[in-house]
PDB file of C-alpha atoms in Angstrom:
ATOM      1  CA  MET A   1       0.000   0.000   0.000  1.00  0.00           C
ATOM      2  CA  ALA A   2       1.025   3.662  -0.074  1.00  0.00           C
ATOM      3  CA  ILE A   3      -1.202   6.559   1.103  1.00  0.00           C
ATOM      4  CA  ILE A   4      -4.592   5.858   2.690  1.00  0.00           C
ATOM      5  CA  ALA A   5      -6.500   9.020   3.615  1.00  0.00           C
ATOM      6  CA  LEU A   6      -9.443   9.169   6.027  1.00  0.00           C
ATOM      7  CA  VAL A   7     -11.789  12.153   6.062  1.00  0.00           C
ATOM      8  CA  SER A   8     -15.288  13.137   7.160  1.00  0.00           C
ATOM      9  CA  ALA A   9     -17.867  15.672   6.084  1.00  0.00           C
ATOM     10  CA  LYS A  10     -18.792  17.107   9.473  1.00  0.00           C
ATOM     11  CA  GLY A  11     -19.176  16.317  13.159  1.00  0.00           C
ATOM     12  CA  SER A  12     -17.146  13.603  14.890  1.00  0.00           C
ATOM     13  CA  PRO A  13     -17.915  10.308  13.164  1.00  0.00           C
ATOM     14  CA  GLY A  14     -14.699   8.636  14.329  1.00  0.00           C
ATOM     15  CA  VAL A  15     -12.019   9.496  11.747  1.00  0.00           C
ATOM     16  CA  THR A  16      -9.149   9.659  14.235  1.00  0.00           C
ATOM     17  CA  THR A  17     -10.364   6.628  16.184  1.00  0.00           C
ATOM     18  CA  THR A  18     -10.621   4.582  12.982  1.00  0.00           C
ATOM     19  CA  ALA A  19      -7.234   5.767  11.696  1.00  0.00           C
ATOM     20  CA  LEU A  20      -5.541   4.943  14.999  1.00  0.00           C
ATOM     21  CA  ALA A  21      -7.251   1.547  15.246  1.00  0.00           C
ATOM     22  CA  CYS A  22      -6.009   0.679  11.748  1.00  0.00           C
ATOM     23  CA  THR A  23      -2.495   1.828  12.610  1.00  0.00           C
ATOM     24  CA  LEU A  24      -2.414  -0.404  15.674  1.00  0.00           C
ATOM     25  CA  SER A  25      -3.851  -3.484  13.934  1.00  0.00           C
ATOM     26  CA  TRP A  26      -2.550  -3.620  10.339  1.00  0.00           C
ATOM     27  CA  HIS A  27       0.452  -5.760   9.447  1.00  0.00           C
ATOM     28  CA  ARG A  28       2.614  -3.440   7.351  1.00  0.00           C
ATOM     29  CA  ARG A  29       4.917  -0.708   8.648  1.00  0.00           C
ATOM     30  CA  LEU A  30       2.820   2.420   9.015  1.00  0.00           C
ATOM     31  CA  VAL A  31       3.092   6.129   9.680  1.00  0.00           C
ATOM     32  CA  LEU A  32      -0.099   7.710  11.016  1.00  0.00           C
ATOM     33  CA  ALA A  33       0.035  11.357   9.937  1.00  0.00           C
ATOM     34  CA  GLU A  34      -2.389  13.685  11.713  1.00  0.00           C
ATOM     35  CA  CYS A  35      -3.176  16.236   9.018  1.00  0.00           C
ATOM     36  CA  ASP A  36      -6.413  17.644  10.411  1.00  0.00           C
ATOM     37  CA  PRO A  37      -6.146  21.456  10.122  1.00  0.00           C
ATOM     38  CA  ALA A  38      -8.280  21.727  13.267  1.00  0.00           C
ATOM     39  CA  GLY A  39      -5.519  20.015  15.258  1.00  0.00           C
ATOM     40  CA  GLY A  40      -4.276  16.601  16.294  1.00  0.00           C
ATOM     41  CA  SER A  41      -5.621  14.655  19.259  1.00  0.00           C
ATOM     42  CA  VAL A  42      -3.561  11.457  19.619  1.00  0.00           C
ATOM     43  CA  LEU A  43      -0.796  13.077  21.691  1.00  0.00           C
ATOM     44  CA  ALA A  44      -3.125  14.542  24.285  1.00  0.00           C
ATOM     45  CA  GLY A  45      -5.599  11.662  24.117  1.00  0.00           C
ATOM     46  CA  TYR A  46      -4.269   8.174  23.483  1.00  0.00           C
ATOM     47  CA  LEU A  47      -0.699   9.072  24.591  1.00  0.00           C
ATOM     48  CA  GLY A  48      -1.808  11.202  27.525  1.00  0.00           C
ATOM     49  CA  GLY A  49       0.509  14.085  26.629  1.00  0.00           C
ATOM     50  CA  ALA A  50       3.590  12.067  27.611  1.00  0.00           C
ATOM     51  CA  LEU A  51       6.254  13.538  25.311  1.00  0.00           C
ATOM     52  CA  ASP A  52       9.619  15.144  25.833  1.00  0.00           C
ATOM     53  CA  GLY A  53       9.049  18.446  24.056  1.00  0.00           C
ATOM     54  CA  PRO A  54       7.169  19.691  20.972  1.00  0.00           C
ATOM     55  CA  ARG A  55       6.985  17.322  18.043  1.00  0.00           C
ATOM     56  CA  GLY A  56       4.913  16.823  14.935  1.00  0.00           C
ATOM     57  CA  ILE A  57       3.753  18.266  11.658  1.00  0.00           C
ATOM     58  CA  GLY A  58       3.720  21.829  12.992  1.00  0.00           C
ATOM     59  CA  GLU A  59       7.423  21.633  13.841  1.00  0.00           C
ATOM     60  CA  LEU A  60       8.122  20.110  10.424  1.00  0.00           C
ATOM     61  CA  ALA A  61       6.255  22.923   8.690  1.00  0.00           C
ATOM     62  CA  VAL A  62       8.186  25.640  10.531  1.00  0.00           C
ATOM     63  CA  GLY A  63      11.490  23.993   9.646  1.00  0.00           C
ATOM     64  CA  GLU A  64      10.518  23.461   6.027  1.00  0.00           C
ATOM     65  CA  LEU A  65       9.451  27.082   5.587  1.00  0.00           C
ATOM     66  CA  ARG A  66      12.628  28.286   7.294  1.00  0.00           C
ATOM     67  CA  ASP A  67      15.313  26.177   5.605  1.00  0.00           C
ATOM     68  CA  GLY A  68      13.705  23.326   3.618  1.00  0.00           C
ATOM     69  CA  SER A  69      14.584  20.691   6.211  1.00  0.00           C
ATOM     70  CA  LEU A  70      11.648  18.260   5.792  1.00  0.00           C
ATOM     71  CA  GLU A  71      13.705  15.241   4.679  1.00  0.00           C
ATOM     72  CA  ALA A  72      16.387  15.828   7.310  1.00  0.00           C
ATOM     73  CA  THR A  73      14.040  16.255  10.267  1.00  0.00           C
ATOM     74  CA  PHE A  74      11.030  14.072   9.429  1.00  0.00           C
ATOM     75  CA  TRP A  75      12.018  10.940  11.340  1.00  0.00           C
ATOM     76  CA  SER A  76      12.955  12.888  14.471  1.00  0.00           C
ATOM     77  CA  GLN A  77       9.402  14.259  14.657  1.00  0.00           C
ATOM     78  CA  LEU A  78       7.747  10.832  14.880  1.00  0.00           C
ATOM     79  CA  VAL A  79       6.511   8.973  17.945  1.00  0.00           C
ATOM     80  CA  ASP A  80       6.924   5.182  18.129  1.00  0.00           C
ATOM     81  CA  LEU A  81       3.550   3.744  19.133  1.00  0.00           C
ATOM     82  CA  ASP A  82       5.044   0.274  19.545  1.00  0.00           C
ATOM     83  CA  ALA A  83       8.533   1.100  20.850  1.00  0.00           C
ATOM     84  CA  PRO A  84      11.210   0.108  20.117  1.00  0.00           C
ATOM     85  CA  ARG A  85      10.091  -1.702  16.962  1.00  0.00           C
ATOM     86  CA  ARG A  86       9.427   1.449  14.861  1.00  0.00           C
ATOM     87  CA  GLU A  87       6.708  -0.318  12.905  1.00  0.00           C
ATOM     88  CA  ARG A  88       3.790   1.929  13.960  1.00  0.00           C
ATOM     89  CA  LEU A  89       4.822   5.562  13.975  1.00  0.00           C
ATOM     90  CA  LEU A  90       2.841   8.728  14.656  1.00  0.00           C
ATOM     91  CA  LEU A  91       3.375  12.148  13.118  1.00  0.00           C
ATOM     92  CA  PRO A  92       1.431  14.295  15.610  1.00  0.00           C
ATOM     93  CA  GLY A  93      -0.835  17.024  14.315  1.00  0.00           C
ATOM     94  CA  VAL A  94      -0.841  20.711  15.103  1.00  0.00           C
ATOM     95  CA  VAL A  95      -1.347  21.568  18.767  1.00  0.00           C
ATOM     96  CA  ASP A  96      -1.390  25.355  18.443  1.00  0.00           C
ATOM     97  CA  PRO A  97      -3.871  27.123  16.135  1.00  0.00           C
ATOM     98  CA  ALA A  98      -1.026  29.379  15.032  1.00  0.00           C
ATOM     99  CA  GLN A  99       0.695  26.348  13.487  1.00  0.00           C
ATOM    100  CA  ALA A 100      -2.207  25.768  11.097  1.00  0.00           C
ATOM    101  CA  GLY A 101      -1.170  28.805   9.071  1.00  0.00           C
ATOM    102  CA  SER A 102       2.311  27.344   8.595  1.00  0.00           C
ATOM    103  CA  VAL A 103       1.040  23.905   7.612  1.00  0.00           C
ATOM    104  CA  ALA A 104      -1.666  24.892   5.096  1.00  0.00           C
ATOM    105  CA  PRO A 105       0.721  26.086   2.312  1.00  0.00           C
ATOM    106  CA  LEU A 106       2.683  22.828   2.572  1.00  0.00           C
ATOM    107  CA  TRP A 107      -0.003  20.199   1.995  1.00  0.00           C
ATOM    108  CA  GLN A 108       1.323  19.460  -1.506  1.00  0.00           C
ATOM    109  CA  ARG A 109       4.875  19.259  -0.182  1.00  0.00           C
ATOM    110  CA  PHE A 110       3.805  16.754   2.458  1.00  0.00           C
ATOM    111  CA  ALA A 111       1.810  14.749  -0.113  1.00  0.00           C
ATOM    112  CA  ASP A 112       4.841  14.461  -2.384  1.00  0.00           C
ATOM    113  CA  PHE A 113       7.064  13.428   0.529  1.00  0.00           C
ATOM    114  CA  PHE A 114       4.618  10.842   1.873  1.00  0.00           C
ATOM    115  CA  ARG A 115       4.596   9.158  -1.532  1.00  0.00           C
ATOM    116  CA  THR A 116       8.338   8.482  -1.221  1.00  0.00           C
ATOM    117  CA  LEU A 117       8.039   6.618   2.090  1.00  0.00           C
ATOM    118  CA  GLU A 118       6.704   3.431   0.492  1.00  0.00           C
ATOM    119  CA  LYS A 119       9.977   3.041  -1.422  1.00  0.00           C
ATOM    120  CA  GLY A 120      12.243   3.607   1.588  1.00  0.00           C
ATOM    121  CA  ARG A 121      14.377   0.997   3.330  1.00  0.00           C
ATOM    122  CA  PRO A 122      12.395  -0.035   5.227  1.00  0.00           C
ATOM    123  CA  GLY A 123       9.301   1.169   3.451  1.00  0.00           C
ATOM    124  CA  TYR A 124       6.294   2.656   5.210  1.00  0.00           C
ATOM    125  CA  ASP A 125       2.722   3.169   4.150  1.00  0.00           C
ATOM    126  CA  VAL A 126       1.006   6.321   5.387  1.00  0.00           C
ATOM    127  CA  ILE A 127      -2.444   6.552   6.957  1.00  0.00           C
ATOM    128  CA  VAL A 128      -3.455  10.206   6.787  1.00  0.00           C
ATOM    129  CA  ASP A 129      -6.063  11.553   9.200  1.00  0.00           C
ATOM    130  CA  CYS A 130      -7.472  14.531   7.273  1.00  0.00           C
ATOM    131  CA  GLY A 131     -10.245  15.305   9.772  1.00  0.00           C
ATOM    132  CA  ARG A 132     -13.191  17.296   8.464  1.00  0.00           C
ATOM    133  CA  LEU A 133     -13.029  18.953   5.057  1.00  0.00           C
ATOM    134  CA  GLN A 134     -15.313  21.807   6.138  1.00  0.00           C
ATOM    135  CA  VAL A 135     -12.512  23.718   7.873  1.00  0.00           C
ATOM    136  CA  PHE A 136     -10.015  26.434   6.996  1.00  0.00           C
ATOM    137  CA  GLY A 137      -7.173  25.197   4.787  1.00  0.00           C
ATOM    138  CA  PRO A 138      -8.376  21.612   4.124  1.00  0.00           C
ATOM    139  CA  PRO A 139      -5.641  19.203   2.937  1.00  0.00           C
ATOM    140  CA  TRP A 140      -6.961  18.627  -0.587  1.00  0.00           C
ATOM    141  CA  PRO A 141      -3.502  17.786  -2.032  1.00  0.00           C
ATOM    142  CA  LEU A 142      -3.247  14.844   0.361  1.00  0.00           C
ATOM    143  CA  LEU A 143      -6.610  13.475  -0.768  1.00  0.00           C
ATOM    144  CA  ARG A 144      -5.620  13.827  -4.428  1.00  0.00           C
ATOM    145  CA  ALA A 145      -2.335  12.028  -3.772  1.00  0.00           C
ATOM    146  CA  ALA A 146      -3.934   9.182  -1.810  1.00  0.00           C
ATOM    147  CA  ASP A 147      -4.218   5.722  -3.333  1.00  0.00           C
ATOM    148  CA  VAL A 148      -7.379   5.103  -1.290  1.00  0.00           C
ATOM    149  CA  VAL A 149      -9.680   7.696   0.297  1.00  0.00           C
ATOM    150  CA  LEU A 150     -12.025   6.503   3.037  1.00  0.00           C
ATOM    151  CA  LEU A 151     -14.929   8.836   3.786  1.00  0.00           C
ATOM    152  CA  VAL A 152     -16.049   8.083   7.352  1.00  0.00           C
ATOM    153  CA  THR A 153     -19.705   8.633   8.228  1.00  0.00           C
ATOM    154  CA  ARG A 154     -22.234   7.750  10.879  1.00  0.00           C
ATOM    155  CA  ALA A 155     -25.061   5.488   9.766  1.00  0.00           C
ATOM    156  CA  GLN A 156     -27.891   7.799  10.893  1.00  0.00           C
ATOM    157  CA  LEU A 157     -29.595  10.335   8.643  1.00  0.00           C
ATOM    158  CA  PRO A 158     -27.922  13.542   9.992  1.00  0.00           C
ATOM    159  CA  GLY A 159     -24.454  12.196   9.216  1.00  0.00           C
ATOM    160  CA  LEU A 160     -25.480  10.718   5.886  1.00  0.00           C
ATOM    161  CA  SER A 161     -26.992  13.990   4.632  1.00  0.00           C
ATOM    162  CA  GLY A 162     -23.659  15.782   5.016  1.00  0.00           C
ATOM    163  CA  THR A 163     -21.794  12.838   3.519  1.00  0.00           C
ATOM    164  CA  ARG A 164     -23.844  12.956   0.327  1.00  0.00           C
ATOM    165  CA  SER A 165     -22.773  16.525  -0.462  1.00  0.00           C
ATOM    166  CA  MET A 166     -19.170  15.758   0.501  1.00  0.00           C
ATOM    167  CA  ILE A 167     -19.035  12.822  -1.925  1.00  0.00           C
ATOM    168  CA  ARG A 168     -20.088  15.141  -4.724  1.00  0.00           C
ATOM    169  CA  ALA A 169     -17.533  17.779  -3.685  1.00  0.00           C
ATOM    170  CA  ILE A 170     -14.706  15.219  -3.627  1.00  0.00           C
ATOM    171  CA  GLU A 171     -15.750  13.741  -6.963  1.00  0.00           C
ATOM    172  CA  ARG A 172     -15.842  17.203  -8.573  1.00  0.00           C
ATOM    173  CA  ASP A 173     -12.427  18.063  -7.190  1.00  0.00           C
ATOM    174  CA  PHE A 174     -10.938  14.749  -8.315  1.00  0.00           C
ATOM    175  CA  THR A 175     -12.369  15.226 -11.802  1.00  0.00           C
ATOM    176  CA  ASP A 176     -10.989  18.759 -12.012  1.00  0.00           C
ATOM    177  CA  HIS A 177      -7.531  17.548 -10.952  1.00  0.00           C
ATOM    178  CA  ARG A 178      -7.622  14.370 -13.073  1.00  0.00           C
ATOM    179  CA  VAL A 179      -7.403  11.987 -10.157  1.00  0.00           C
ATOM    180  CA  PRO A 180      -7.969   8.446 -11.480  1.00  0.00           C
ATOM    181  CA  PRO A 181     -11.389   7.071 -10.497  1.00  0.00           C
ATOM    182  CA  GLY A 182     -11.949   4.286  -8.020  1.00  0.00           C
ATOM    183  CA  THR A 183     -10.146   5.718  -4.980  1.00  0.00           C
ATOM    184  CA  LEU A 184     -13.133   6.756  -2.836  1.00  0.00           C
ATOM    185  CA  ARG A 185     -15.060   4.426  -0.519  1.00  0.00           C
ATOM    186  CA  LEU A 186     -17.304   4.761   2.553  1.00  0.00           C
ATOM    187  CA  VAL A 187     -16.551   3.555   6.068  1.00  0.00           C
ATOM    188  CA  VAL A 188     -19.723   3.504   8.164  1.00  0.00           C
ATOM    189  CA  VAL A 189     -19.547   3.839  11.940  1.00  0.00           C
ATOM    190  CA  GLY A 190     -22.129   2.510  14.378  1.00  0.00           C
ATOM    191  CA  ASP A 191     -25.712   1.322  14.129  1.00  0.00           C
ATOM    192  CA  GLY A 192     -28.336   2.688  11.786  1.00  0.00           C
ATOM    193  CA  HIS A 193     -29.095   2.155   8.121  1.00  0.00           C
ATOM    194  CA  GLY A 194     -27.654  -0.944   6.453  1.00  0.00           C
ATOM    195  CA  ASN A 195     -24.552  -0.917   4.266  1.00  0.00           C
ATOM    196  CA  GLY A 196     -26.452  -1.754   1.104  1.00  0.00           C
ATOM    197  CA  GLU A 197     -29.062   0.916   1.757  1.00  0.00           C
ATOM    198  CA  ILE A 198     -26.386   3.524   2.440  1.00  0.00           C
ATOM    199  CA  GLY A 199     -24.325   2.579  -0.600  1.00  0.00           C
ATOM    200  CA  LYS A 200     -27.362   2.770  -2.878  1.00  0.00           C
ATOM    201  CA  ALA A 201     -28.593   6.064  -1.456  1.00  0.00           C
ATOM    202  CA  LEU A 202     -25.192   7.763  -1.673  1.00  0.00           C
ATOM    203  CA  GLY A 203     -24.030   6.127  -4.878  1.00  0.00           C
ATOM    204  CA  MET A 204     -20.808   5.000  -3.222  1.00  0.00           C
ATOM    205  CA  PRO A 205     -19.781   1.503  -2.029  1.00  0.00           C
ATOM    206  CA  VAL A 206     -19.374   0.830   1.682  1.00  0.00           C
ATOM    207  CA  ILE A 207     -16.025  -0.883   2.210  1.00  0.00           C
ATOM    208  CA  ALA A 208     -16.408  -1.533   5.945  1.00  0.00           C
ATOM    209  CA  ARG A 209     -18.468  -0.878   9.041  1.00  0.00           C
ATOM    210  CA  MET A 210     -16.895   0.012  12.372  1.00  0.00           C
ATOM    211  CA  PRO A 211     -18.918  -1.187  15.396  1.00  0.00           C
ATOM    212  CA  GLU A 212     -19.972   0.841  18.395  1.00  0.00           C
ATOM    213  CA  ASP A 213     -17.264  -0.275  20.818  1.00  0.00           C
ATOM    214  CA  ARG A 214     -17.311   2.451  23.440  1.00  0.00           C
ATOM    215  CA  ARG A 215     -14.687   0.877  25.690  1.00  0.00           C
ATOM    216  CA  THR A 216     -12.079   0.707  22.920  1.00  0.00           C
ATOM    217  CA  ALA A 217     -13.047   4.102  21.497  1.00  0.00           C
ATOM    218  CA  GLN A 218     -12.599   5.585  24.972  1.00  0.00           C
ATOM    219  CA  ALA A 219      -9.107   4.087  25.262  1.00  0.00           C
ATOM    220  CA  LEU A 220      -8.108   5.299  21.789  1.00  0.00           C
ATOM    221  CA  SER A 221      -9.426   8.778  22.529  1.00  0.00           C
ATOM    222  CA  PHE A 222      -8.305   9.285  26.128  1.00  0.00           C
ATOM    223  CA  GLY A 223      -5.706   6.595  26.840  1.00  0.00           C
ATOM    224  CA  GLY A 224      -5.886   3.131  28.334  1.00  0.00           C
ATOM    225  CA  THR A 225      -5.431  -0.492  27.387  1.00  0.00           C
ATOM    226  CA  VAL A 226      -6.337  -1.383  23.804  1.00  0.00           C
ATOM    227  CA  ARG A 227      -6.984  -5.084  23.285  1.00  0.00           C
ATOM    228  CA  ALA A 228      -6.661  -6.702  19.854  1.00  0.00           C
ATOM    229  CA  GLY A 229      -9.675  -8.936  20.528  1.00  0.00           C
ATOM    230  CA  ARG A 230     -12.112  -6.070  21.025  1.00  0.00           C
ATOM    231  CA  PRO A 231     -14.734  -5.506  18.267  1.00  0.00           C
ATOM    232  CA  LEU A 232     -13.325  -2.183  17.029  1.00  0.00           C
ATOM    233  CA  LEU A 233      -9.768  -3.511  16.685  1.00  0.00           C
ATOM    234  CA  ARG A 234     -11.018  -6.655  14.955  1.00  0.00           C
ATOM    235  CA  ALA A 235     -13.034  -4.579  12.476  1.00  0.00           C
ATOM    236  CA  ALA A 236     -10.067  -2.267  11.842  1.00  0.00           C
ATOM    237  CA  ALA A 237      -7.788  -5.256  11.244  1.00  0.00           C
ATOM    238  CA  ALA A 238     -10.319  -6.736   8.806  1.00  0.00           C
ATOM    239  CA  LEU A 239     -10.353  -3.455   6.847  1.00  0.00           C
ATOM    240  CA  GLU A 240      -6.758  -4.015   5.721  1.00  0.00           C
ATOM    241  CA  ALA A 241      -7.702  -6.759   3.223  1.00  0.00           C
ATOM    242  CA  PRO A 242     -10.350  -4.841   1.199  1.00  0.00           C
ATOM    243  CA  VAL A 243      -8.184  -1.713   1.212  1.00  0.00           C
ATOM    244  CA  ARG A 244      -5.261  -3.724  -0.153  1.00  0.00           C
ATOM    245  CA  GLU A 245      -7.518  -5.299  -2.788  1.00  0.00           C
ATOM    246  CA  LEU A 246      -8.848  -1.893  -3.833  1.00  0.00           C
ATOM    247  CA  LEU A 247      -5.304  -0.567  -4.082  1.00  0.00           C
ATOM    248  CA  GLU A 248      -4.159  -3.494  -6.222  1.00  0.00           C
ATOM    249  CA  GLN A 249      -7.137  -3.060  -8.546  1.00  0.00           C
ATOM    250  CA  ARG A 250      -6.424   0.638  -8.933  1.00  0.00           C
ATOM    251  CA  ARG A 251      -2.744   0.096  -9.648  1.00  0.00           C
ATOM    252  CA  ALA A 252      -3.569  -2.610 -12.166  1.00  0.00           C
ATOM    253  CA  ARG A 253      -5.839  -0.178 -14.034  1.00  0.00           C
ATOM    254  CA  LEU A 254      -3.197   2.540 -14.003  1.00  0.00           C
ATOM    255  CA  ALA A 255      -0.561   0.110 -15.275  1.00  0.00           C
ATOM    256  CA  TRP A 256      -2.689  -1.065 -18.216  1.00  0.00           C
ATOM    257  CA  PRO A 257      -0.943   0.118 -21.402  1.00  0.00           C
ATOM    258  CA  THR A 258      -2.684   2.575 -23.699  1.00  0.00           C
ATOM    259  CA  PRO A 259      -2.631   2.466 -27.539  1.00  0.00           C
ATOM    260  CA  ALA A 260       0.024   5.205 -27.437  1.00  0.00           C
ATOM    261  CA  GLN A 261       2.270   2.777 -25.526  1.00  0.00           C
ATOM    262  CA  GLY A 262       2.235   0.219 -28.287  1.00  0.00           C
ATOM    263  CA  VAL A 263      -1.026  -1.699 -27.858  1.00  0.00           C
ATOM    264  CA  PRO A 264      -3.031  -1.730 -31.105  1.00  0.00           C
ATOM    265  CA  ASP A 265      -6.501  -0.266 -31.140  1.00  0.00           C
ATOM    266  CA  ALA A 266      -9.387  -2.705 -31.173  1.00  0.00           C
ATOM    267  CA  VAL A 267     -10.786  -3.365 -34.604  1.00  0.00           C
TER     268      VAL A 267
END
């Protein structure tokens, strides 16, 4: 895999919780990048604020704007969520609203850099928590660069109504920027309308459903013990397979040669 972006239309449907659950349960080396312009929450929540000094995307942005130091300082800004293995790493989000102004002009720079991490030694895939798109300075370049975009929504009508308009906005933007089709899917959180009903109503397939697992969500949001056998972690782990399949299908389509590359036109 490469870049997997998670985003929501409005409210708090569980983007960060889902992104963190995937990071803790998937099998490949991962960097979880908190790119929500409204601010990151994993440091203060899941990690309980236990860090030795400022770290994260805000610090990277300041350094990049000052002297172009992104490549040199990136790895020092990460937090090992499974120390000392360095297989599940966190790039914390902005913690000061003033940092958002420094980060917003660099979304394309970060998108280009994240794409290189898959080819590193060792290679890392990147799960990008983009938060809500209805904020100042949304990270559109990261969504356009993503191999898979997961739009997270609640299964009740209020959440679904906002999701419908957001699907259309993302599709328009992707068309305008010539993003290959087939990258966008829905992740539904909690009880409510069925997956088939939601997919038909919104015109977008549901790739997974995250259960209401309040105990695990509480631990991921505010700290505590996270157990792999809990429903939310099991559902997050199961999401890896369809995401990988979707990615492989997309890459196969992009790799298919065109007539200009030497394949004769059909007669």
